[in-house]
Amino acid sequence: MFITLEGPDGSGKTCQIPGLADFLRQRGYDVLTTREPGGTGIGDQVRNVLMNLDNTAMHPRTEILLFQSSRAQLVHEVIVPNLEAGKVVICDRYADSTLAYQGYGHQTDMQALHNIVNFATGGLKPDLTILFDIDAETGLRRRSADGDWNRLDAYALAFHERVRAGYHTMAAAEPERWLTLDATQSIEDVQTELRRLVLSRLEVATQEKRPE
Ligand code: TYD
């Protein structure tokens, strides 16, 4: 099963992944965690270019293509082989981040973006996507408090509000794939809800695979 975690900046998904992975391993699942942009040697180099605060001249189209190059490498080097080996792959951000940030945020042509994303991923879609929902202002406040500020965080508040609205639109359009949790709760409460949501889906998927 391929699971992705999505949400606006400062939604706290990254710090929840180790706890989720440990929990699933204790229940016997073979879990691999990774992240975007990055997750491979080549992808990490691309990530540095994308995040560098000095790269203010970066054109949105350059940004789009760099994210896809990191993603293509991750899909082919890490995600597909591990799914084929029967693992549960959990990825911190994936293709929906491009649609949310570059599509809704930068207001780029959605059809073109879908095509570029499909090219990068070879059409691989997540089985389950968890949306860590938080308003843009609270998310950005958390990010600056963490001292973890990057080039994309520095986009205007209106950009981040469009990102969040975009996530809501995508989650509503594909309710069988997306589950939403309230990311303004405490870290412990978010972890509890995350475990519950993921485990319920995994158990259903495992039962469906069992022979009659
Ligand atoms: P990161 O520090 O990994 O943030 P987070 O912990 O919130 O995931 O930075 C990733 C940034 O890149 C984040 O602002 C979202 C953005 N992003 C895109 O704009 N498009 C994409 O396709 C991806 C994968 C990320």
PDB file of C-alpha atoms and ligand atoms in Angstrom:
ATOM      1  CA  MET A   1       0.000   0.000   0.000  1.00  0.00           C
ATOM      2  CA  PHE A   2       1.228   3.463  -0.957  1.00  0.00           C
ATOM      3  CA  ILE A   3       0.328   6.144   1.603  1.00  0.00           C
ATOM      4  CA  THR A   4       1.065   9.851   1.247  1.00  0.00           C
ATOM      5  CA  LEU A   5       0.842  12.635   3.801  1.00  0.00           C
ATOM      6  CA  GLU A   6      -0.095  16.091   2.591  1.00  0.00           C
ATOM      7  CA  GLY A   7      -0.851  19.487   4.059  1.00  0.00           C
ATOM      8  CA  PRO A   8       0.114  23.141   4.200  1.00  0.00           C
ATOM      9  CA  ASP A   9       3.467  24.227   5.619  1.00  0.00           C
ATOM     10  CA  GLY A  10       3.639  23.838   9.390  1.00  0.00           C
ATOM     11  CA  SER A  11       0.896  21.216   9.467  1.00  0.00           C
ATOM     12  CA  GLY A  12       3.247  18.974  11.474  1.00  0.00           C
ATOM     13  CA  LYS A  13       3.041  15.856   9.308  1.00  0.00           C
ATOM     14  CA  THR A  14       6.805  15.293   9.193  1.00  0.00           C
ATOM     15  CA  CYS A  15       7.195  14.882  12.968  1.00  0.00           C
ATOM     16  CA  GLN A  16       4.310  12.363  13.025  1.00  0.00           C
ATOM     17  CA  ILE A  17       5.858   9.889  10.585  1.00  0.00           C
ATOM     18  CA  PRO A  18       8.313   8.040  12.882  1.00  0.00           C
ATOM     19  CA  GLY A  19       5.546   7.348  15.439  1.00  0.00           C
ATOM     20  CA  LEU A  20       3.202   6.071  12.740  1.00  0.00           C
ATOM     21  CA  ALA A  21       5.890   3.862  11.196  1.00  0.00           C
ATOM     22  CA  ASP A  22       6.836   2.335  14.603  1.00  0.00           C
ATOM     23  CA  PHE A  23       3.192   1.652  15.376  1.00  0.00           C
ATOM     24  CA  LEU A  24       2.629  -0.145  12.059  1.00  0.00           C
ATOM     25  CA  ARG A  25       5.833  -2.163  12.427  1.00  0.00           C
ATOM     26  CA  GLN A  26       4.661  -3.348  15.850  1.00  0.00           C
ATOM     27  CA  ARG A  27       1.572  -4.652  14.094  1.00  0.00           C
ATOM     28  CA  GLY A  28       3.677  -6.660  11.663  1.00  0.00           C
ATOM     29  CA  TYR A  29       3.720  -4.388   8.641  1.00  0.00           C
ATOM     30  CA  ASP A  30       6.943  -3.937   6.709  1.00  0.00           C
ATOM     31  CA  VAL A  31       7.155  -0.135   6.421  1.00  0.00           C
ATOM     32  CA  LEU A  32       9.383   2.170   4.412  1.00  0.00           C
ATOM     33  CA  THR A  33       9.245   5.932   4.930  1.00  0.00           C
ATOM     34  CA  THR A  34      10.521   8.552   2.524  1.00  0.00           C
ATOM     35  CA  ARG A  35       9.953  12.188   1.635  1.00  0.00           C
ATOM     36  CA  GLU A  36       9.701  14.761  -1.130  1.00  0.00           C
ATOM     37  CA  PRO A  37      11.472  16.634  -2.441  1.00  0.00           C
ATOM     38  CA  GLY A  38      14.461  14.379  -1.851  1.00  0.00           C
ATOM     39  CA  GLY A  39      14.509  10.785  -0.651  1.00  0.00           C
ATOM     40  CA  THR A  40      17.344   9.798  -3.026  1.00  0.00           C
ATOM     41  CA  GLY A  41      20.912  11.051  -3.495  1.00  0.00           C
ATOM     42  CA  ILE A  42      19.915  12.867  -6.686  1.00  0.00           C
ATOM     43  CA  GLY A  43      16.641  14.107  -5.208  1.00  0.00           C
ATOM     44  CA  ASP A  44      18.416  15.567  -2.170  1.00  0.00           C
ATOM     45  CA  GLN A  45      20.632  17.630  -4.466  1.00  0.00           C
ATOM     46  CA  VAL A  46      17.535  18.911  -6.278  1.00  0.00           C
ATOM     47  CA  ARG A  47      15.936  19.651  -2.891  1.00  0.00           C
ATOM     48  CA  ASN A  48      18.826  21.959  -1.960  1.00  0.00           C
ATOM     49  CA  VAL A  49      18.280  24.007  -5.121  1.00  0.00           C
ATOM     50  CA  LEU A  50      14.526  24.216  -4.474  1.00  0.00           C
ATOM     51  CA  MET A  51      14.753  25.221  -0.806  1.00  0.00           C
ATOM     52  CA  ASN A  52      17.676  27.639  -0.967  1.00  0.00           C
ATOM     53  CA  LEU A  53      16.493  31.090   0.141  1.00  0.00           C
ATOM     54  CA  ASP A  54      19.046  32.684  -2.253  1.00  0.00           C
ATOM     55  CA  ASN A  55      17.172  31.298  -5.282  1.00  0.00           C
ATOM     56  CA  THR A  56      14.563  34.074  -5.316  1.00  0.00           C
ATOM     57  CA  ALA A  57      14.847  34.348  -9.122  1.00  0.00           C
ATOM     58  CA  MET A  58      13.396  30.857  -9.621  1.00  0.00           C
ATOM     59  CA  HIS A  59      10.604  30.898 -12.188  1.00  0.00           C
ATOM     60  CA  PRO A  60       7.466  28.862 -11.286  1.00  0.00           C
ATOM     61  CA  ARG A  61       8.036  26.611 -14.318  1.00  0.00           C
ATOM     62  CA  THR A  62      11.579  25.877 -13.193  1.00  0.00           C
ATOM     63  CA  GLU A  63      10.193  25.046  -9.756  1.00  0.00           C
ATOM     64  CA  ILE A  64       7.606  22.701 -11.258  1.00  0.00           C
ATOM     65  CA  LEU A  65      10.176  20.792 -13.283  1.00  0.00           C
ATOM     66  CA  LEU A  66      12.646  20.493 -10.416  1.00  0.00           C
ATOM     67  CA  PHE A  67       9.974  18.966  -8.185  1.00  0.00           C
ATOM     68  CA  GLN A  68       9.150  16.468 -10.940  1.00  0.00           C
ATOM     69  CA  SER A  69      12.792  15.488 -11.426  1.00  0.00           C
ATOM     70  CA  SER A  70      13.156  14.727  -7.722  1.00  0.00           C
ATOM     71  CA  ARG A  71       9.874  12.804  -7.849  1.00  0.00           C
ATOM     72  CA  ALA A  72      10.722  10.751 -10.931  1.00  0.00           C
ATOM     73  CA  GLN A  73      13.935   9.586  -9.296  1.00  0.00           C
ATOM     74  CA  LEU A  74      12.148   8.707  -6.047  1.00  0.00           C
ATOM     75  CA  VAL A  75       9.364   6.769  -7.790  1.00  0.00           C
ATOM     76  CA  HIS A  76      11.727   4.667  -9.841  1.00  0.00           C
ATOM     77  CA  GLU A  77      14.559   4.206  -7.342  1.00  0.00           C
ATOM     78  CA  VAL A  78      12.576   3.813  -4.104  1.00  0.00           C
ATOM     79  CA  ILE A  79       8.777   3.756  -4.216  1.00  0.00           C
ATOM     80  CA  VAL A  80       8.053   1.225  -6.967  1.00  0.00           C
ATOM     81  CA  PRO A  81      10.708  -1.350  -5.928  1.00  0.00           C
ATOM     82  CA  ASN A  82       9.536  -1.249  -2.316  1.00  0.00           C
ATOM     83  CA  LEU A  83       5.863  -1.553  -3.233  1.00  0.00           C
ATOM     84  CA  GLU A  84       6.784  -4.508  -5.429  1.00  0.00           C
ATOM     85  CA  ALA A  85       8.585  -6.040  -2.432  1.00  0.00           C
ATOM     86  CA  GLY A  86       5.262  -5.910  -0.542  1.00  0.00           C
ATOM     87  CA  LYS A  87       6.079  -3.001   1.771  1.00  0.00           C
ATOM     88  CA  VAL A  88       3.854  -0.249   3.043  1.00  0.00           C
ATOM     89  CA  VAL A  89       5.459   2.899   1.628  1.00  0.00           C
ATOM     90  CA  ILE A  90       4.738   6.157   3.461  1.00  0.00           C
ATOM     91  CA  CYS A  91       5.797   9.309   1.636  1.00  0.00           C
ATOM     92  CA  ASP A  92       5.930  12.771   3.193  1.00  0.00           C
ATOM     93  CA  ARG A  93       4.391  14.761   0.289  1.00  0.00           C
ATOM     94  CA  TYR A  94       3.901  13.511  -3.275  1.00  0.00           C
ATOM     95  CA  ALA A  95       2.199  14.567  -6.512  1.00  0.00           C
ATOM     96  CA  ASP A  96      -0.696  16.318  -4.743  1.00  0.00           C
ATOM     97  CA  SER A  97       1.822  18.835  -3.350  1.00  0.00           C
ATOM     98  CA  THR A  98       2.558  19.915  -6.914  1.00  0.00           C
ATOM     99  CA  LEU A  99      -1.137  20.338  -7.659  1.00  0.00           C
ATOM    100  CA  ALA A 100      -1.678  22.245  -4.377  1.00  0.00           C
ATOM    101  CA  TYR A 101       1.410  24.493  -4.457  1.00  0.00           C
ATOM    102  CA  GLN A 102       2.251  24.938  -8.123  1.00  0.00           C
ATOM    103  CA  GLY A 103      -1.335  24.458  -9.369  1.00  0.00           C
ATOM    104  CA  TYR A 104      -3.597  26.185  -6.858  1.00  0.00           C
ATOM    105  CA  GLY A 105      -0.848  28.278  -5.200  1.00  0.00           C
ATOM    106  CA  HIS A 106       0.869  29.634  -8.326  1.00  0.00           C
ATOM    107  CA  GLN A 107      -2.327  29.278 -10.382  1.00  0.00           C
ATOM    108  CA  THR A 108      -0.634  27.285 -13.146  1.00  0.00           C
ATOM    109  CA  ASP A 109      -2.630  25.496 -15.850  1.00  0.00           C
ATOM    110  CA  MET A 110      -3.961  22.372 -14.096  1.00  0.00           C
ATOM    111  CA  GLN A 111      -4.204  20.178 -17.180  1.00  0.00           C
ATOM    112  CA  ALA A 112      -0.578  20.841 -18.077  1.00  0.00           C
ATOM    113  CA  LEU A 113       0.427  20.062 -14.493  1.00  0.00           C
ATOM    114  CA  HIS A 114      -1.475  16.774 -14.468  1.00  0.00           C
ATOM    115  CA  ASN A 115       0.374  15.758 -17.630  1.00  0.00           C
ATOM    116  CA  ILE A 116       3.798  16.680 -16.246  1.00  0.00           C
ATOM    117  CA  VAL A 117       3.097  14.913 -12.938  1.00  0.00           C
ATOM    118  CA  ASN A 118       1.935  11.789 -14.777  1.00  0.00           C
ATOM    119  CA  PHE A 119       5.082  11.811 -16.854  1.00  0.00           C
ATOM    120  CA  ALA A 120       7.237  12.002 -13.706  1.00  0.00           C
ATOM    121  CA  THR A 121       5.359   9.320 -11.763  1.00  0.00           C
ATOM    122  CA  GLY A 122       4.557   6.982 -14.634  1.00  0.00           C
ATOM    123  CA  GLY A 123       0.957   7.282 -13.404  1.00  0.00           C
ATOM    124  CA  LEU A 124       1.625   5.881  -9.913  1.00  0.00           C
ATOM    125  CA  LYS A 125      -1.071   7.146  -7.532  1.00  0.00           C
ATOM    126  CA  PRO A 126      -1.310   6.725  -3.755  1.00  0.00           C
ATOM    127  CA  ASP A 127      -3.832   4.253  -2.318  1.00  0.00           C
ATOM    128  CA  LEU A 128      -4.410   6.548   0.642  1.00  0.00           C
ATOM    129  CA  THR A 129      -3.644  10.223   1.243  1.00  0.00           C
ATOM    130  CA  ILE A 130      -3.955  11.874   4.640  1.00  0.00           C
ATOM    131  CA  LEU A 131      -4.553  15.626   4.645  1.00  0.00           C
ATOM    132  CA  PHE A 132      -3.153  17.420   7.703  1.00  0.00           C
ATOM    133  CA  ASP A 133      -5.526  20.330   7.682  1.00  0.00           C
ATOM    134  CA  ILE A 134      -4.462  23.649   9.234  1.00  0.00           C
ATOM    135  CA  ASP A 135      -5.134  27.288   8.370  1.00  0.00           C
ATOM    136  CA  ALA A 136      -2.286  29.001   6.550  1.00  0.00           C
ATOM    137  CA  GLU A 137      -1.594  31.583   9.226  1.00  0.00           C
ATOM    138  CA  THR A 138      -1.260  29.072  12.084  1.00  0.00           C
ATOM    139  CA  GLY A 139       0.902  26.812   9.915  1.00  0.00           C
ATOM    140  CA  LEU A 140       3.287  29.600   8.951  1.00  0.00           C
ATOM    141  CA  ARG A 141       3.501  30.825  12.545  1.00  0.00           C
ATOM    142  CA  ARG A 142       4.559  27.313  13.580  1.00  0.00           C
ATOM    143  CA  ARG A 143       7.153  27.174  10.817  1.00  0.00           C
ATOM    144  CA  SER A 144       8.806  30.448  11.751  1.00  0.00           C
ATOM    145  CA  ALA A 145       8.766  29.426  15.441  1.00  0.00           C
ATOM    146  CA  ASP A 146      10.600  26.189  14.482  1.00  0.00           C
ATOM    147  CA  GLY A 147      13.289  28.261  12.699  1.00  0.00           C
ATOM    148  CA  ASP A 148      12.774  25.992   9.686  1.00  0.00           C
ATOM    149  CA  TRP A 149      11.961  28.726   7.150  1.00  0.00           C
ATOM    150  CA  ASN A 150      12.582  27.915   3.439  1.00  0.00           C
ATOM    151  CA  ARG A 151      12.078  29.598   0.063  1.00  0.00           C
ATOM    152  CA  LEU A 152       8.527  28.264  -0.340  1.00  0.00           C
ATOM    153  CA  ASP A 153       7.435  29.318   3.146  1.00  0.00           C
ATOM    154  CA  ALA A 154       8.426  32.854   2.161  1.00  0.00           C
ATOM    155  CA  TYR A 155       5.638  33.099  -0.455  1.00  0.00           C
ATOM    156  CA  ALA A 156       2.788  35.461   0.512  1.00  0.00           C
ATOM    157  CA  LEU A 157      -0.004  34.439   2.885  1.00  0.00           C
ATOM    158  CA  ALA A 158      -2.511  34.542  -0.012  1.00  0.00           C
ATOM    159  CA  PHE A 159      -0.424  31.861  -1.769  1.00  0.00           C
ATOM    160  CA  HIS A 160      -0.613  29.584   1.287  1.00  0.00           C
ATOM    161  CA  GLU A 161      -4.352  30.206   1.597  1.00  0.00           C
ATOM    162  CA  ARG A 162      -4.840  29.080  -2.005  1.00  0.00           C
ATOM    163  CA  VAL A 163      -2.754  25.976  -1.225  1.00  0.00           C
ATOM    164  CA  ARG A 164      -5.018  25.034   1.658  1.00  0.00           C
ATOM    165  CA  ALA A 165      -8.192  25.675  -0.368  1.00  0.00           C
ATOM    166  CA  GLY A 166      -6.697  23.560  -3.161  1.00  0.00           C
ATOM    167  CA  TYR A 167      -6.179  20.665  -0.772  1.00  0.00           C
ATOM    168  CA  HIS A 168      -9.823  20.897   0.290  1.00  0.00           C
ATOM    169  CA  THR A 169     -10.940  20.820  -3.349  1.00  0.00           C
ATOM    170  CA  MET A 170      -8.809  17.759  -4.126  1.00  0.00           C
ATOM    171  CA  ALA A 171      -9.893  15.890  -0.986  1.00  0.00           C
ATOM    172  CA  ALA A 172     -13.559  16.540  -1.782  1.00  0.00           C
ATOM    173  CA  ALA A 173     -13.108  15.359  -5.386  1.00  0.00           C
ATOM    174  CA  GLU A 174     -11.648  11.957  -4.405  1.00  0.00           C
ATOM    175  CA  PRO A 175     -13.115  11.060  -0.993  1.00  0.00           C
ATOM    176  CA  GLU A 176     -12.260   7.356  -1.370  1.00  0.00           C
ATOM    177  CA  ARG A 177      -8.543   8.212  -1.451  1.00  0.00           C
ATOM    178  CA  TRP A 178      -8.329  11.212   0.930  1.00  0.00           C
ATOM    179  CA  LEU A 179      -8.873  11.270   4.689  1.00  0.00           C
ATOM    180  CA  THR A 180      -8.597  14.572   6.535  1.00  0.00           C
ATOM    181  CA  LEU A 181      -7.464  15.162  10.101  1.00  0.00           C
ATOM    182  CA  ASP A 182      -7.459  18.343  12.164  1.00  0.00           C
ATOM    183  CA  ALA A 183      -3.770  19.251  12.443  1.00  0.00           C
ATOM    184  CA  THR A 184      -4.364  22.037  14.991  1.00  0.00           C
ATOM    185  CA  GLN A 185      -4.835  19.393  17.727  1.00  0.00           C
ATOM    186  CA  SER A 186      -1.997  18.463  20.094  1.00  0.00           C
ATOM    187  CA  ILE A 187       0.848  16.311  18.715  1.00  0.00           C
ATOM    188  CA  GLU A 188      -0.444  13.336  20.748  1.00  0.00           C
ATOM    189  CA  ASP A 189      -4.024  13.685  19.502  1.00  0.00           C
ATOM    190  CA  VAL A 190      -2.898  14.005  15.885  1.00  0.00           C
ATOM    191  CA  GLN A 191      -0.762  10.846  16.284  1.00  0.00           C
ATOM    192  CA  THR A 192      -3.685   8.901  17.750  1.00  0.00           C
ATOM    193  CA  GLU A 193      -6.002   9.923  14.935  1.00  0.00           C
ATOM    194  CA  LEU A 194      -3.364   9.259  12.288  1.00  0.00           C
ATOM    195  CA  ARG A 195      -2.769   5.715  13.579  1.00  0.00           C
ATOM    196  CA  ARG A 196      -6.492   5.029  13.656  1.00  0.00           C
ATOM    197  CA  LEU A 197      -7.095   6.298  10.110  1.00  0.00           C
ATOM    198  CA  VAL A 198      -4.157   4.451   8.560  1.00  0.00           C
ATOM    199  CA  LEU A 199      -4.706   1.186  10.422  1.00  0.00           C
ATOM    200  CA  SER A 200      -8.388   1.039   9.487  1.00  0.00           C
ATOM    201  CA  ARG A 201      -7.489   1.366   5.791  1.00  0.00           C
ATOM    202  CA  LEU A 202      -4.642  -1.155   6.007  1.00  0.00           C
ATOM    203  CA  GLU A 203      -6.853  -3.729   7.687  1.00  0.00           C
ATOM    204  CA  VAL A 204      -9.487  -3.385   4.985  1.00  0.00           C
ATOM    205  CA  ALA A 205      -6.806  -3.708   2.278  1.00  0.00           C
ATOM    206  CA  THR A 206      -5.314  -6.793   3.980  1.00  0.00           C
ATOM    207  CA  GLN A 207      -8.735  -8.473   4.237  1.00  0.00           C
ATOM    208  CA  GLU A 208      -9.470  -7.780   0.585  1.00  0.00           C
ATOM    209  CA  LYS A 209      -6.225  -9.520  -0.397  1.00  0.00           C
ATOM    210  CA  ARG A 210      -6.930 -12.661   1.671  1.00  0.00           C
ATOM    211  CA  PRO A 211      -8.186 -15.593  -0.451  1.00  0.00           C
ATOM    212  CA  GLU A 212     -11.835 -16.708   0.116  1.00  0.00           C
TER     213      GLU A 212
HETATM  214  P1  TYD B   1       9.695  20.767   3.607  1.00  0.00           P
HETATM  215  O1  TYD B   1      10.722  21.468   4.437  1.00  0.00           O
HETATM  216  O2  TYD B   1       9.902  19.336   3.268  1.00  0.00           O
HETATM  217  O3  TYD B   1       8.291  21.047   4.245  1.00  0.00           O
HETATM  218  P2  TYD B   1       7.205  20.120   4.877  1.00  0.00           P
HETATM  219  O4  TYD B   1       7.804  19.596   6.136  1.00  0.00           O
HETATM  220  O5  TYD B   1       6.070  21.069   5.078  1.00  0.00           O
HETATM  221  O6  TYD B   1       6.882  19.055   3.857  1.00  0.00           O
HETATM  222  O7  TYD B   1       9.518  21.629   2.302  1.00  0.00           O
HETATM  223  C1  TYD B   1       8.805  21.199   1.234  1.00  0.00           C
HETATM  224  C2  TYD B   1       8.240  22.445   0.567  1.00  0.00           C
HETATM  225  O8  TYD B   1       8.082  22.224  -0.824  1.00  0.00           O
HETATM  226  C3  TYD B   1       6.873  22.788   1.100  1.00  0.00           C
HETATM  227  O9  TYD B   1       6.756  24.187   1.203  1.00  0.00           O
HETATM  228  C4  TYD B   1       5.946  22.288   0.021  1.00  0.00           C
HETATM  229  C5  TYD B   1       6.751  22.452  -1.228  1.00  0.00           C
HETATM  230  N1  TYD B   1       6.421  21.530  -2.334  1.00  0.00           N
HETATM  231  C6  TYD B   1       5.898  22.053  -3.515  1.00  0.00           C
HETATM  232  O10 TYD B   1       5.682  23.264  -3.626  1.00  0.00           O
HETATM  233  N2  TYD B   1       5.622  21.205  -4.556  1.00  0.00           N
HETATM  234  C7  TYD B   1       5.876  19.860  -4.495  1.00  0.00           C
HETATM  235  O11 TYD B   1       5.622  19.123  -5.485  1.00  0.00           O
HETATM  236  C8  TYD B   1       6.445  19.341  -3.268  1.00  0.00           C
HETATM  237  C9  TYD B   1       6.755  17.880  -3.142  1.00  0.00           C
HETATM  238  C10 TYD B   1       6.700  20.204  -2.216  1.00  0.00           C
END
